[in-house]
PDB file of C-alpha atoms in Angstrom:
ATOM      1  CA  MET A 911     200.636 -90.743  37.539  1.00  0.00           C
ATOM      2  CA  ILE A 912     200.698 -94.375  36.965  1.00  0.00           C
ATOM      3  CA  LYS A 913     201.753 -95.177  33.184  1.00  0.00           C
ATOM      4  CA  LEU A 914     199.389 -97.873  32.555  1.00  0.00           C
ATOM      5  CA  ASP A 915     195.614 -97.793  32.969  1.00  0.00           C
ATOM      6  CA  LYS A 916     195.518-101.565  33.280  1.00  0.00           C
ATOM      7  CA  ILE A 917     197.462-104.514  34.397  1.00  0.00           C
ATOM      8  CA  LYS A 918     197.187-108.553  34.279  1.00  0.00           C
ATOM      9  CA  ILE A 919     196.889-110.431  37.783  1.00  0.00           C
ATOM     10  CA  LYS A 920     196.405-114.004  38.440  1.00  0.00           C
ATOM     11  CA  VAL A 921     194.331-113.944  41.274  1.00  0.00           C
ATOM     12  CA  ASN A 922     194.980-116.258  44.094  1.00  0.00           C
ATOM     13  CA  PRO A 923     192.345-117.541  46.774  1.00  0.00           C
ATOM     14  CA  ASN A 924     193.316-114.662  48.858  1.00  0.00           C
ATOM     15  CA  SER A 925     192.480-112.111  46.780  1.00  0.00           C
ATOM     16  CA  ARG A 926     189.586-113.579  44.754  1.00  0.00           C
ATOM     17  CA  MET A 927     186.904-112.001  47.243  1.00  0.00           C
ATOM     18  CA  TYR A 928     188.297-108.959  46.801  1.00  0.00           C
ATOM     19  CA  TYR A 929     188.243-108.772  43.055  1.00  0.00           C
ATOM     20  CA  ASN A 930     184.564-110.407  43.214  1.00  0.00           C
ATOM     21  CA  SER A 931     183.406-107.473  45.777  1.00  0.00           C
ATOM     22  CA  LEU A 932     184.861-105.183  42.693  1.00  0.00           C
ATOM     23  CA  GLY A 933     182.799-106.595  40.119  1.00  0.00           C
ATOM     24  CA  TYR A 934     185.359-108.649  38.421  1.00  0.00           C
ATOM     25  CA  ASN A 935     184.029-112.332  37.631  1.00  0.00           C
ATOM     26  CA  CYS A 936     186.942-114.309  38.511  1.00  0.00           C
ATOM     27  CA  VAL A 937     187.931-117.883  39.960  1.00  0.00           C
ATOM     28  CA  ASN A 938     191.006-119.117  41.890  1.00  0.00           C
ATOM     29  CA  TYR A 939     193.951-119.016  39.613  1.00  0.00           C
ATOM     30  CA  ASP A 940     192.569-116.875  36.650  1.00  0.00           C
ATOM     31  CA  ILE A 941     194.728-114.387  35.111  1.00  0.00           C
ATOM     32  CA  ILE A 942     192.484-111.238  34.529  1.00  0.00           C
ATOM     33  CA  GLU A 943     192.927-107.855  33.726  1.00  0.00           C
ATOM     34  CA  ILE A 944     192.258-104.699  36.291  1.00  0.00           C
ATOM     35  CA  HIS A 945     192.212-101.160  36.524  1.00  0.00           C
ATOM     36  CA  THR A 946     195.756-100.580  37.918  1.00  0.00           C
ATOM     37  CA  LEU A 947     193.723 -98.533  40.967  1.00  0.00           C
ATOM     38  CA  ASP A 948     191.710-101.449  42.157  1.00  0.00           C
ATOM     39  CA  LEU A 949     194.580-103.161  43.401  1.00  0.00           C
ATOM     40  CA  PRO A 950     194.722-103.527  46.813  1.00  0.00           C
ATOM     41  CA  PRO A 951     196.715-101.091  49.077  1.00  0.00           C
ATOM     42  CA  GLY A 952     199.349-103.536  50.090  1.00  0.00           C
ATOM     43  CA  SER A 953     199.997-105.229  46.790  1.00  0.00           C
ATOM     44  CA  ASN A 954     203.441-106.038  45.848  1.00  0.00           C
ATOM     45  CA  ILE A 955     202.870-105.904  42.009  1.00  0.00           C
ATOM     46  CA  TYR A 956     205.538-103.545  40.481  1.00  0.00           C
ATOM     47  CA  ILE A 957     203.729-100.985  38.193  1.00  0.00           C
ATOM     48  CA  GLU A 958     205.494 -98.122  35.890  1.00  0.00           C
ATOM     49  CA  ILE A 959     205.011 -94.802  37.064  1.00  0.00           C
ATOM     50  CA  LEU A 960     205.603 -91.050  35.559  1.00  0.00           C
ATOM     51  CA  CYS A 961     207.014 -88.222  37.286  1.00  0.00           C
ATOM     52  CA  ASP A 962     204.314 -85.698  37.639  1.00  0.00           C
ATOM     53  CA  ASN A 963     206.951 -82.925  36.981  1.00  0.00           C
ATOM     54  CA  CYS A 964     209.375 -83.897  34.451  1.00  0.00           C
ATOM     55  CA  GLY A 965     207.883 -87.285  32.920  1.00  0.00           C
ATOM     56  CA  ALA A 966     210.744 -89.453  33.995  1.00  0.00           C
ATOM     57  CA  GLU A 967     209.516 -93.220  34.085  1.00  0.00           C
ATOM     58  CA  SER A 968     210.435 -95.671  36.876  1.00  0.00           C
ATOM     59  CA  THR A 969     209.246 -98.867  38.389  1.00  0.00           C
ATOM     60  CA  THR A 970     207.901 -99.347  41.935  1.00  0.00           C
ATOM     61  CA  LYS A 971     205.710-101.581  44.144  1.00  0.00           C
ATOM     62  CA  TYR A 972     202.050-100.297  44.226  1.00  0.00           C
ATOM     63  CA  ASN A 973     202.015-100.616  47.867  1.00  0.00           C
ATOM     64  CA  LYS A 974     204.883 -97.809  48.326  1.00  0.00           C
ATOM     65  CA  TYR A 975     203.212 -95.818  45.254  1.00  0.00           C
ATOM     66  CA  TYR A 976     199.880 -95.983  47.218  1.00  0.00           C
ATOM     67  CA  LYS A 977     201.658 -94.664  50.565  1.00  0.00           C
ATOM     68  CA  SER A 978     203.512 -92.274  48.847  1.00  0.00           C
ATOM     69  CA  THR A 979     200.215 -90.582  47.236  1.00  0.00           C
ATOM     70  CA  ASN A 980     198.063 -91.168  50.139  1.00  0.00           C
ATOM     71  CA  GLY A 981     195.663 -93.347  47.519  1.00  0.00           C
ATOM     72  CA  SER A 982     195.262 -90.453  45.240  1.00  0.00           C
ATOM     73  CA  SER A 983     196.657 -90.658  41.820  1.00  0.00           C
ATOM     74  CA  ASN A 984     198.168 -87.206  42.001  1.00  0.00           C
ATOM     75  CA  ASN A 985     201.748 -85.747  43.149  1.00  0.00           C
ATOM     76  CA  ASN A 986     204.219 -88.534  42.242  1.00  0.00           C
ATOM     77  CA  TYR A 987     207.528 -87.051  42.201  1.00  0.00           C
ATOM     78  CA  CYS A 988     210.968 -88.498  41.021  1.00  0.00           C
ATOM     79  CA  LYS A 989     214.432 -88.377  42.825  1.00  0.00           C
ATOM     80  CA  LYS A 990     215.242 -85.638  40.822  1.00  0.00           C
ATOM     81  CA  CYS A 991     212.052 -83.543  41.398  1.00  0.00           C
ATOM     82  CA  SER A 992     211.445 -84.726  45.137  1.00  0.00           C
ATOM     83  CA  HIS A 993     212.624 -81.277  46.535  1.00  0.00           C
ATOM     84  CA  ILE A 994     209.652 -79.718  44.729  1.00  0.00           C
ATOM     85  CA  LYS A 995     206.777 -82.056  46.479  1.00  0.00           C
ATOM     86  CA  ALA A 996     208.782 -81.322  49.960  1.00  0.00           C
ATOM     87  CA  LYS A 997     208.682 -77.326  48.996  1.00  0.00           C
ATOM     88  CA  GLU A 998     205.099 -77.726  48.237  1.00  0.00           C
ATOM     89  CA  THR A 999     204.123 -79.604  51.489  1.00  0.00           C
ATOM     90  CA  LYS A1000     205.847 -77.243  53.825  1.00  0.00           C
ATOM     91  CA  LEU A1001     203.835 -74.336  51.852  1.00  0.00           C
ATOM     92  CA  GLU A1002     201.034 -76.160  52.205  1.00  0.00           C
ATOM     93  CA  ARG A1003     201.265 -76.979  56.113  1.00  0.00           C
ATOM     94  CA  TYR A1004     203.115 -74.203  57.450  1.00  0.00           C
ATOM     95  CA  GLY A1005     202.639 -71.404  54.675  1.00  0.00           C
ATOM     96  CA  ASP A1006     206.800 -70.779  54.201  1.00  0.00           C
ATOM     97  CA  GLU A1007     208.557 -73.339  52.002  1.00  0.00           C
ATOM     98  CA  ASN A1008     211.566 -72.984  53.701  1.00  0.00           C
ATOM     99  CA  TYR A1009     210.383 -73.884  56.923  1.00  0.00           C
ATOM    100  CA  THR A1010     212.323 -75.579  59.960  1.00  0.00           C
ATOM    101  CA  ASN A1011     210.782 -75.420  63.504  1.00  0.00           C
ATOM    102  CA  ARG A1012     213.818 -73.455  65.158  1.00  0.00           C
ATOM    103  CA  GLU A1013     212.258 -72.729  68.113  1.00  0.00           C
ATOM    104  CA  LYS A1014     211.380 -77.004  68.821  1.00  0.00           C
ATOM    105  CA  SER A1015     214.578 -77.729  68.115  1.00  0.00           C
ATOM    106  CA  ARG A1016     216.182 -74.849  70.614  1.00  0.00           C
ATOM    107  CA  ASN A1017     213.608 -76.479  73.251  1.00  0.00           C
ATOM    108  CA  THR A1018     214.684 -80.193  72.565  1.00  0.00           C
ATOM    109  CA  CYS A1019     218.267 -79.012  73.147  1.00  0.00           C
ATOM    110  CA  LYS A1020     217.838 -77.323  76.362  1.00  0.00           C
ATOM    111  CA  THR A1021     215.687 -80.477  78.100  1.00  0.00           C
ATOM    112  CA  LYS A1022     217.998 -82.785  76.659  1.00  0.00           C
ATOM    113  CA  TYR A1023     221.428 -80.941  76.982  1.00  0.00           C
ATOM    114  CA  CYS A1024     220.564 -77.975  79.624  1.00  0.00           C
ATOM    115  CA  TYR A1025     222.162 -75.531  76.569  1.00  0.00           C
ATOM    116  CA  GLU A1026     220.448 -74.131  73.518  1.00  0.00           C
ATOM    117  CA  ASN A1027     222.813 -75.316  71.093  1.00  0.00           C
ATOM    118  CA  VAL A1028     224.436 -78.855  71.147  1.00  0.00           C
ATOM    119  CA  SER A1029     227.878 -77.049  70.454  1.00  0.00           C
ATOM    120  CA  GLN A1030     227.752 -75.476  73.824  1.00  0.00           C
ATOM    121  CA  VAL A1031     228.355 -78.697  75.526  1.00  0.00           C
ATOM    122  CA  SER A1032     231.906 -79.701  76.597  1.00  0.00           C
ATOM    123  CA  ASP A1033     231.912 -83.142  75.685  1.00  0.00           C
ATOM    124  CA  ILE A1034     230.915 -82.283  72.163  1.00  0.00           C
ATOM    125  CA  LYS A1035     233.094 -79.537  72.166  1.00  0.00           C
ATOM    126  CA  GLU A1036     235.878 -81.977  72.630  1.00  0.00           C
ATOM    127  CA  LYS A1037     234.616 -84.418  70.374  1.00  0.00           C
ATOM    128  CA  LYS A1038     234.587 -82.199  67.571  1.00  0.00           C
ATOM    129  CA  VAL A1039     238.272 -80.699  67.939  1.00  0.00           C
ATOM    130  CA  LYS A1040     239.405 -84.510  68.092  1.00  0.00           C
ATOM    131  CA  THR A1041     237.631 -85.344  65.006  1.00  0.00           C
ATOM    132  CA  CYS A1042     238.739 -82.411  63.319  1.00  0.00           C
ATOM    133  CA  LEU A1043     242.558 -83.430  64.378  1.00  0.00           C
ATOM    134  CA  GLU A1044     242.089 -86.791  63.094  1.00  0.00           C
ATOM    135  CA  ASN A1045     240.913 -85.939  60.170  1.00  0.00           C
ATOM    136  CA  HIS A1046     242.740 -82.629  58.894  1.00  0.00           C
TER     137      HIS A1046
END
């Protein structure tokens, strides 16, 4: 969730038409106050956001926020709570919050290495033993 509803920006010639089309009356190099959600999706302006789970504050660029929330103002999580968002997404997409596509992984290994598991390849077995002996 975005902490501040409005933000002050300096209008440049490239953004003037965009803000005029949204109903803001501005000329080049004016400083205007706009709604934060009216920023263009590619904007590099830093905004303050709150975690929807724990309420922790952080600062990020608006374009990263827009990309991570898919243009809505919902479902923003901090790094500590990001595992919750991942579980929600897996539950929504696959019906299981701990979903991993083991069948796809097995098929990829079969096509790439001709084995079901990468550890069955003799080169990789030798490399594992060599690495273990070097490190321990």
